[in-house]
Amino acid sequence: MTSGLKTLKTQGTMIFMNDTRTTNVEMMLVAGARPNFMKIAPIWRVACQSRNIAARIIHTGQHYDYAMSQSFFDDLELPTPDAFLEAGSGSHAEQTGKIMTAFEQLCTNHQPDWIIVVGDVNSTMACTIVAKKLGIRVAHVEAGLRSRDMAMPEEINRMLTDAICDRFFVTEQSGVDNLLQEGKNPDHIHFVGHVMIDNLFHQLERLETIEASRLSVHGVKRRLDRYIFATLHRPANVDTREALTGIIQAFNTIARDIPIVFPVHPRAQKQIAAFGLELSAHIIQLPPLGFRESLYLWKDAALVMTDSGGLQEETTAIGVPCLTLRFNTERPITLEMGTNKLVGNRKEDILRAAAAVLEPGAGNPSPVNRPPLWDGRAAERICDILADAGGA
Ligand code: UD1
């Protein structure tokens, strides 16, 4: 085994199914943190059915708890990763450095035709830099999104990744516009729709086929008539006392009228404890949920309140009202569609916005107005384009 690098199915060297070159294109799908896993799943599924593409899954280990990682692999029916890089937590520099060192060893042993990175987490940026310096082509899925907020680590990750990658797979028109403004080659920008929405539709269908009582949150949902689903994890919201206190006070007030189901991210959990904040008994605190449990709850919520990027989009795709606890979004299509509203993190603003959504007769218009190309076929488009681009 290569030192510092744990590969699971093979020892040290990655063996692609197509080492005899029966397929055209070898790709590594990189995932590191919770919001990455649902984005690689549809690409993995399409690649498995393709005669032209062989794919391997690389898990950087940025997220490592069962609830933050393995439960997603289980729910999304992803296989055991071909390599697990054990990066773990740490400061941004520590985490990024560990990912880069381990990924470099992996890519030195085996160079695929394409590295596919998704989203905007530290793993996305770290693996892009490593691959490019080794001369391996990189495709970025969810490219071009911009919040213009350089206080967000994700904005830095997005900009650095897009600065050097070779192909841009874009989810909404704003992404195309941003990339063109930044001078990217139009031939390398592909507006393909959204793999996360591919996954959402797939998982909604799967949910129809499984016994709801087998889900750990079934009991919670059954005893609630109407409820809000909330998530919180961004440093700008949870790492400062003022912001987190305002949000929790707003939650406590709203929960007097309508219960809030709140799966608590480890970062938020630590900060709630550190600041000694009390949550109302009407807030149902849960551990971080797997994909399926989470979907089962939020899809029928009267309102979602979140600072997640993905939930803004998933709620838009199926027409659930969403209040985003941020001052900006890199996903403006969700605002244009009318399902999502930016409310920031001040108590009074959150209370006013929640009251407006929850008042009788409010809510989103139906039928759902879905963004262009959010049709469940983004992964097919991506694989077709990469197959056409060919191998080395
Ligand atoms: C990361 C991503 C963020 C994404 C989020 C989803 C970056 C810069 N941030 O933020 O874009 O929206 O994931 O969750 O890449 N921890 C655990 N168990 C784990 C993982 C983390 O307890 O499995 C703890 C860590 O010790 C740390 C905290 O949670 O104290 C935050 O983890 P970290 O990976 O640093 O960032 P996230 O806030 O999760």
Coordinates of C-alpha atoms and ligand atoms in Angstrom, one line a residue:
M1 CA 0.0 0.0 0.0
T2 CA 1.2 3.5 -0.8
S3 CA 2.0 5.3 2.5
G4 CA -0.7 7.6 3.9
L5 CA -3.2 6.4 1.3
K6 CA -5.8 3.8 1.9
T7 CA -7.3 2.2 -1.2
L8 CA -10.1 -0.1 -0.6
K9 CA -10.7 -2.4 -3.5
T10 CA -7.2 -2.4 -4.7
Q11 CA -3.9 -1.9 -2.9
G12 CA -2.1 1.3 -3.9
T13 CA -2.8 1.1 -7.6
M14 CA -6.3 1.8 -9.1
I15 CA -7.4 -0.8 -11.6
F16 CA -9.9 0.5 -14.0
M17 CA -12.4 -2.0 -15.5
N18 CA -11.2 -0.9 -18.9
D19 CA -7.5 -1.5 -18.4
T20 CA -7.8 -3.6 -21.5
R21 CA -9.2 -0.4 -23.2
T22 CA -12.6 -1.7 -24.2
T23 CA -14.0 1.7 -23.2
N24 CA -13.0 5.1 -24.5
V25 CA -12.9 7.2 -21.4
E26 CA -11.7 6.6 -17.8
M27 CA -12.9 9.0 -15.1
M28 CA -12.5 9.5 -11.4
L29 CA -15.4 10.9 -9.6
V30 CA -14.2 12.9 -6.6
A31 CA -16.5 13.4 -3.5
G32 CA -15.5 14.6 -0.1
A33 CA -18.4 16.1 1.8
R34 CA -22.0 15.5 2.3
P35 CA -23.3 17.8 -0.5
N36 CA -21.0 16.0 -3.0
F37 CA -22.4 12.5 -2.7
M38 CA -25.8 13.1 -4.3
K39 CA -24.1 14.9 -7.2
I40 CA -21.8 12.0 -8.1
A41 CA -24.5 9.3 -7.8
P42 CA -26.3 10.1 -11.0
I43 CA -23.1 10.3 -13.0
W44 CA -22.0 7.0 -11.5
R45 CA -25.3 5.3 -12.5
V46 CA -25.0 6.5 -16.1
A47 CA -21.3 5.6 -16.3
C48 CA -22.2 2.0 -15.1
Q49 CA -24.5 1.6 -18.0
S50 CA -22.2 3.1 -20.6
R51 CA -19.9 1.0 -22.8
N52 CA -17.8 4.1 -23.4
I53 CA -17.0 5.2 -19.9
A54 CA -15.4 3.5 -16.9
A55 CA -15.7 5.4 -13.6
R56 CA -14.1 5.1 -10.2
I57 CA -15.2 6.8 -7.0
I58 CA -12.7 8.6 -4.8
H59 CA -13.8 9.7 -1.3
T60 CA -11.4 12.2 0.2
G61 CA -12.7 11.7 3.7
Q62 CA -13.4 15.4 4.3
H63 CA -16.6 14.2 6.0
Y64 CA -16.2 10.9 7.8
D65 CA -19.0 10.4 10.4
Y66 CA -21.5 7.7 9.5
A67 CA -24.3 10.3 9.4
M68 CA -22.3 12.7 7.3
S69 CA -20.9 10.2 4.8
Q70 CA -21.6 6.4 4.9
S71 CA -25.4 6.8 5.4
F72 CA -25.4 8.8 2.1
F73 CA -23.5 6.0 0.3
D74 CA -26.2 3.6 1.6
D75 CA -29.2 5.8 0.7
L76 CA -27.8 6.7 -2.7
E77 CA -26.9 3.1 -3.5
L78 CA -23.3 4.1 -4.2
P79 CA -20.7 1.3 -3.9
T80 CA -17.8 1.4 -1.5
P81 CA -15.4 4.0 -2.8
D82 CA -12.4 2.7 -4.8
A83 CA -10.2 4.9 -2.7
F84 CA -10.6 6.6 0.7
L85 CA -8.1 9.4 1.3
E86 CA -8.8 9.9 5.1
A87 CA -8.4 13.7 5.0
G88 CA -10.6 14.4 8.0
S89 CA -11.2 17.7 9.6
G90 CA -8.8 20.6 10.5
S91 CA -8.2 24.1 9.5
H92 CA -8.9 24.9 5.8
A93 CA -5.1 24.7 5.1
E94 CA -4.7 21.5 7.0
Q95 CA -7.7 19.8 5.4
T96 CA -6.8 21.0 1.9
G97 CA -3.2 20.0 2.3
K98 CA -4.1 16.5 3.5
I99 CA -6.5 16.0 0.6
M100 CA -3.9 17.3 -1.9
T101 CA -1.1 15.1 -0.6
A102 CA -3.1 11.9 -0.7
F103 CA -4.8 12.7 -4.0
E104 CA -1.4 13.3 -5.6
Q105 CA -0.2 9.9 -4.6
L106 CA -3.3 8.3 -6.0
C107 CA -3.1 10.1 -9.3
T108 CA 0.6 9.5 -9.6
N109 CA -0.2 5.8 -9.5
H110 CA -3.0 6.0 -11.9
Q111 CA -3.9 8.8 -14.3
P112 CA -7.5 8.7 -15.7
D113 CA -8.5 10.7 -18.7
W114 CA -10.8 12.9 -16.6
I115 CA -11.2 13.9 -13.0
I116 CA -14.7 15.0 -12.3
V117 CA -15.1 17.3 -9.4
V118 CA -18.5 18.6 -8.1
G119 CA -19.7 21.6 -6.2
D120 CA -17.6 23.9 -4.1
V121 CA -16.1 22.2 -1.0
N122 CA -12.4 22.1 -0.1
S123 CA -12.1 18.6 -1.8
T124 CA -13.3 20.1 -5.1
M125 CA -10.6 22.8 -5.2
A126 CA -7.8 20.6 -3.7
C127 CA -8.3 17.8 -6.2
T128 CA -8.6 20.2 -9.2
I129 CA -5.2 21.8 -8.4
V130 CA -3.5 18.4 -8.0
A131 CA -4.9 17.0 -11.2
K132 CA -4.1 20.0 -13.3
K133 CA -0.5 20.0 -12.1
L134 CA -0.2 16.4 -13.1
G135 CA -1.6 17.2 -16.5
I136 CA -4.9 15.4 -16.0
R137 CA -8.0 17.1 -17.4
V138 CA -10.7 18.2 -15.0
A139 CA -14.4 18.7 -15.5
H140 CA -16.3 20.8 -12.9
V141 CA -19.9 19.9 -12.3
E142 CA -21.9 22.9 -11.0
A143 CA -19.4 25.3 -12.5
G144 CA -19.9 29.1 -12.8
L145 CA -22.0 29.8 -9.8
R146 CA -21.0 33.0 -8.0
S147 CA -22.2 34.6 -4.7
R148 CA -19.7 37.5 -5.0
D149 CA -19.1 36.9 -1.3
M150 CA -15.4 36.3 -0.7
A151 CA -16.1 35.6 3.0
M152 CA -17.5 32.3 1.9
P153 CA -14.9 29.5 1.6
E154 CA -17.1 28.0 -1.1
E155 CA -16.8 31.1 -3.3
I156 CA -13.0 30.8 -3.2
N157 CA -13.2 27.1 -4.0
R158 CA -15.6 27.8 -6.9
M159 CA -13.5 30.6 -8.4
L160 CA -10.2 28.7 -8.1
T161 CA -11.6 25.5 -9.5
D162 CA -13.2 27.3 -12.5
A163 CA -10.0 29.3 -13.1
I164 CA -8.1 26.1 -14.1
C165 CA -10.5 23.3 -15.0
D166 CA -11.1 22.2 -18.6
R167 CA -14.8 21.7 -18.9
F168 CA -17.6 23.5 -17.2
F169 CA -20.9 21.7 -16.6
V170 CA -23.4 24.4 -15.6
T171 CA -26.8 24.2 -13.9
E172 CA -28.4 27.5 -14.7
Q173 CA -28.0 30.4 -17.1
S174 CA -26.3 32.7 -14.5
G175 CA -23.4 30.2 -14.4
V176 CA -22.9 30.4 -18.2
D177 CA -23.0 34.2 -18.0
N178 CA -20.4 34.3 -15.2
L179 CA -18.0 32.0 -17.0
L180 CA -18.3 34.0 -20.3
Q181 CA -17.7 37.2 -18.3
E182 CA -14.6 35.6 -16.9
G183 CA -13.4 34.9 -20.4
K184 CA -13.8 31.2 -20.5
N185 CA -13.9 29.4 -23.9
P186 CA -17.6 29.1 -24.9
D187 CA -16.9 25.7 -26.5
H188 CA -16.0 24.4 -23.0
I189 CA -19.1 25.6 -21.2
H190 CA -22.0 23.2 -21.3
F191 CA -25.4 24.1 -19.8
V192 CA -26.6 20.6 -18.9
G193 CA -29.1 21.0 -16.1
H194 CA -28.5 19.7 -12.6
V195 CA -27.3 16.3 -11.5
M196 CA -28.6 17.0 -8.0
I197 CA -32.1 17.3 -9.5
D198 CA -31.5 14.0 -11.4
N199 CA -30.8 12.5 -8.0
L200 CA -33.8 14.1 -6.4
F201 CA -36.2 12.7 -8.9
H202 CA -34.6 9.2 -8.7
Q203 CA -34.8 9.3 -4.9
L204 CA -38.4 10.5 -4.9
E205 CA -39.3 7.5 -7.0
R206 CA -37.3 5.2 -4.7
L207 CA -39.2 6.6 -1.7
E208 CA -42.5 5.6 -3.3
T209 CA -41.3 2.0 -3.3
I210 CA -40.1 1.7 0.3
E211 CA -42.1 1.1 3.5
A212 CA -42.2 4.5 5.2
S213 CA -42.4 2.9 8.6
R214 CA -38.8 1.7 8.1
L215 CA -37.5 5.2 8.0
S216 CA -36.1 6.4 11.3
V217 CA -38.0 9.7 11.1
H218 CA -41.4 8.2 10.2
G219 CA -42.6 8.5 13.8
V220 CA -41.7 12.2 13.9
K221 CA -43.5 13.0 10.7
R222 CA -46.6 10.9 11.6
R223 CA -47.3 13.0 14.8
L224 CA -46.9 16.3 13.0
D225 CA -49.7 17.9 11.0
R226 CA -47.9 20.9 9.7
Y227 CA -44.2 21.6 10.3
I228 CA -41.1 23.6 9.2
F229 CA -37.9 21.8 8.3
A230 CA -34.7 23.7 9.1
T231 CA -31.0 23.2 8.6
L232 CA -28.0 25.4 9.5
H233 CA -24.3 25.0 9.2
R234 CA -22.6 27.9 7.5
P235 CA -19.8 29.6 9.4
A236 CA -21.3 33.0 8.8
N237 CA -24.4 31.8 10.7
V238 CA -23.2 29.4 13.3
D239 CA -19.6 30.6 14.2
T240 CA -20.6 34.0 15.6
R241 CA -22.6 34.4 18.8
E242 CA -24.7 37.3 17.4
A243 CA -25.8 35.6 14.2
L244 CA -26.5 32.2 15.8
T245 CA -28.4 33.8 18.8
G246 CA -30.6 35.8 16.4
I247 CA -31.4 32.7 14.3
I248 CA -32.2 30.5 17.4
Q249 CA -34.3 33.2 18.9
A250 CA -36.3 33.4 15.7
F251 CA -36.7 29.6 15.6
N252 CA -37.9 29.6 19.2
T253 CA -40.5 32.2 18.5
I254 CA -41.8 30.6 15.3
A255 CA -41.9 27.2 17.0
R256 CA -44.6 28.5 19.3
D257 CA -47.0 28.4 16.4
I258 CA -45.6 25.6 14.2
P259 CA -43.1 22.9 15.2
I260 CA -39.7 23.0 13.6
V261 CA -37.9 19.8 12.7
F262 CA -34.2 20.6 13.0
P263 CA -31.5 18.0 12.1
V264 CA -28.4 19.6 13.6
H265 CA -25.1 19.7 11.7
P266 CA -22.0 18.9 13.8
R267 CA -20.7 22.5 13.3
A268 CA -24.0 24.0 14.5
Q269 CA -24.2 21.5 17.4
K270 CA -20.8 22.5 18.7
Q271 CA -21.6 26.2 18.5
I272 CA -25.0 26.0 20.1
A273 CA -23.3 24.3 23.0
A274 CA -20.3 26.8 23.0
F275 CA -22.7 29.8 23.2
G276 CA -25.0 28.1 25.8
L277 CA -28.1 28.6 23.6
E278 CA -31.4 27.1 24.6
L279 CA -33.8 25.6 22.0
S280 CA -37.5 25.6 22.5
A281 CA -39.1 22.2 23.3
H282 CA -41.2 22.8 20.1
I283 CA -38.0 22.4 18.1
I284 CA -37.5 18.8 17.3
Q285 CA -33.8 18.3 17.3
L286 CA -32.5 15.4 15.3
P287 CA -29.0 14.1 14.5
P288 CA -27.7 14.8 11.0
L289 CA -30.0 12.8 8.7
G290 CA -29.3 10.6 5.7
F291 CA -30.5 11.7 2.3
R292 CA -33.7 9.7 2.3
E293 CA -34.8 10.6 5.8
S294 CA -34.2 14.2 5.1
L295 CA -36.1 14.2 1.9
Y296 CA -39.0 12.3 3.5
L297 CA -39.3 15.2 5.9
W298 CA -38.7 18.3 3.8
K299 CA -40.7 17.4 0.8
D300 CA -43.9 17.8 2.8
A301 CA -42.9 20.7 5.0
A302 CA -44.9 23.9 5.0
L303 CA -41.7 25.8 4.8
V304 CA -37.9 25.0 4.7
M305 CA -35.5 27.4 6.4
T306 CA -31.9 26.8 5.5
D307 CA -28.5 28.1 4.7
S308 CA -27.7 25.1 2.4
G309 CA -27.0 25.7 -1.2
G310 CA -28.5 22.4 -2.4
L311 CA -31.8 22.7 -0.5
Q312 CA -32.5 26.0 -2.2
E313 CA -32.5 24.2 -5.5
E314 CA -34.2 21.0 -4.4
T315 CA -37.1 22.9 -2.9
T316 CA -37.4 24.9 -6.2
A317 CA -37.5 21.7 -8.2
I318 CA -40.6 20.4 -6.4
G319 CA -42.2 23.7 -5.3
V320 CA -41.6 23.8 -1.6
P321 CA -41.4 27.3 -0.1
C322 CA -37.8 28.1 1.1
L323 CA -36.4 30.9 3.2
T324 CA -32.6 31.1 2.8
L325 CA -30.8 32.4 5.9
R326 CA -28.2 34.2 3.9
F327 CA -27.7 37.7 2.4
N328 CA -26.8 36.4 -1.1
T329 CA -27.1 33.3 -3.2
E330 CA -25.0 31.8 -6.0
R331 CA -28.2 30.2 -7.3
P332 CA -30.3 33.1 -8.5
I333 CA -32.6 30.9 -10.5
T334 CA -34.2 29.8 -7.3
L335 CA -35.2 33.4 -6.6
E336 CA -36.5 33.9 -10.1
M337 CA -38.7 30.8 -9.9
G338 CA -40.3 32.3 -6.8
T339 CA -39.9 29.4 -4.4
N340 CA -36.9 30.8 -2.6
K341 CA -36.4 34.1 -0.7
L342 CA -33.2 35.5 0.8
V343 CA -33.9 36.6 4.4
G344 CA -30.4 37.0 6.0
N345 CA -29.8 36.0 9.6
R346 CA -31.5 38.8 11.7
K347 CA -34.2 37.7 14.0
E348 CA -36.9 40.2 12.9
D349 CA -36.3 39.6 9.2
I350 CA -36.7 35.9 9.7
L351 CA -39.9 36.3 11.7
R352 CA -41.4 38.6 9.2
A353 CA -40.6 36.4 6.2
A354 CA -41.8 33.2 7.9
A355 CA -45.1 34.8 8.9
A356 CA -45.6 35.9 5.3
V357 CA -45.1 32.3 4.0
L358 CA -47.2 30.7 6.7
E359 CA -50.2 33.0 6.6
P360 CA -53.4 31.3 5.3
G361 CA -53.5 31.3 1.5
A362 CA -49.8 32.0 1.0
G363 CA -47.3 29.5 -0.4
N364 CA -46.1 28.8 -3.9
P365 CA -48.2 28.7 -7.0
S366 CA -48.8 25.4 -8.6
P367 CA -48.1 23.8 -10.9
V368 CA -44.4 23.9 -10.1
N369 CA -42.4 26.1 -12.5
R370 CA -39.1 24.2 -13.0
P371 CA -35.8 25.8 -14.2
P372 CA -34.7 24.9 -17.7
L373 CA -33.1 21.5 -18.1
W374 CA -33.8 20.4 -14.5
D375 CA -35.4 17.3 -16.0
G376 CA -33.5 14.5 -14.5
R377 CA -31.1 14.0 -17.5
A378 CA -28.1 16.1 -16.6
A379 CA -25.8 13.1 -15.9
E380 CA -26.6 11.6 -19.3
R381 CA -25.7 14.9 -21.0
I382 CA -22.4 15.1 -19.0
C383 CA -21.4 11.5 -19.9
D384 CA -22.3 12.0 -23.6
I385 CA -20.1 15.1 -23.7
L386 CA -17.2 13.4 -22.0
A387 CA -17.5 10.3 -24.2
D388 CA -17.3 12.6 -27.2
A389 CA -14.3 14.4 -25.8
G390 CA -12.7 11.0 -25.6
G391 CA -9.7 9.6 -23.7
A392 CA -6.1 10.9 -23.6
Ligands
UD1_1 C1 -18.4 21.6 4.5 C2 -18.2 22.4 3.3 C3 -19.5 23.2 3.0 C4 -20.7 22.2 2.9 C5 -20.8 21.4 4.2 C6 -21.9 20.4 4.2 C7 -16.0 23.4 2.8 C8 -15.2 24.6 2.9 N1 -17.2 23.4 3.4 O1 -18.6 22.4 5.6 O2 -19.4 23.8 1.8 O3 -21.9 23.0 2.7 O4 -19.5 20.7 4.3 O5 -21.9 19.8 5.5 O6 -15.6 22.4 2.2 N2 -17.4 17.2 11.5 C9 -17.9 16.1 12.1 N3 -18.1 15.0 11.4 C10 -17.9 14.9 10.0 C11 -17.4 16.1 9.4 C12 -17.2 17.2 10.1 O7 -18.1 16.1 13.3 O8 -18.1 13.9 9.4 C13 -17.2 18.4 12.3 C14 -15.7 18.9 12.1 O9 -14.9 18.4 13.1 C15 -15.8 20.4 12.1 C16 -17.2 20.6 11.7 O10 -18.0 19.4 11.7 O11 -15.6 20.9 13.4 C17 -17.3 21.2 10.3 O12 -16.8 20.3 9.3 P1 -16.0 20.8 8.0 O13 -15.8 19.7 7.0 O14 -14.9 21.7 8.4 O15 -17.0 21.9 7.3 P2 -18.5 21.9 7.1 O16 -19.1 23.0 8.0 O17 -19.2 20.6 7.3

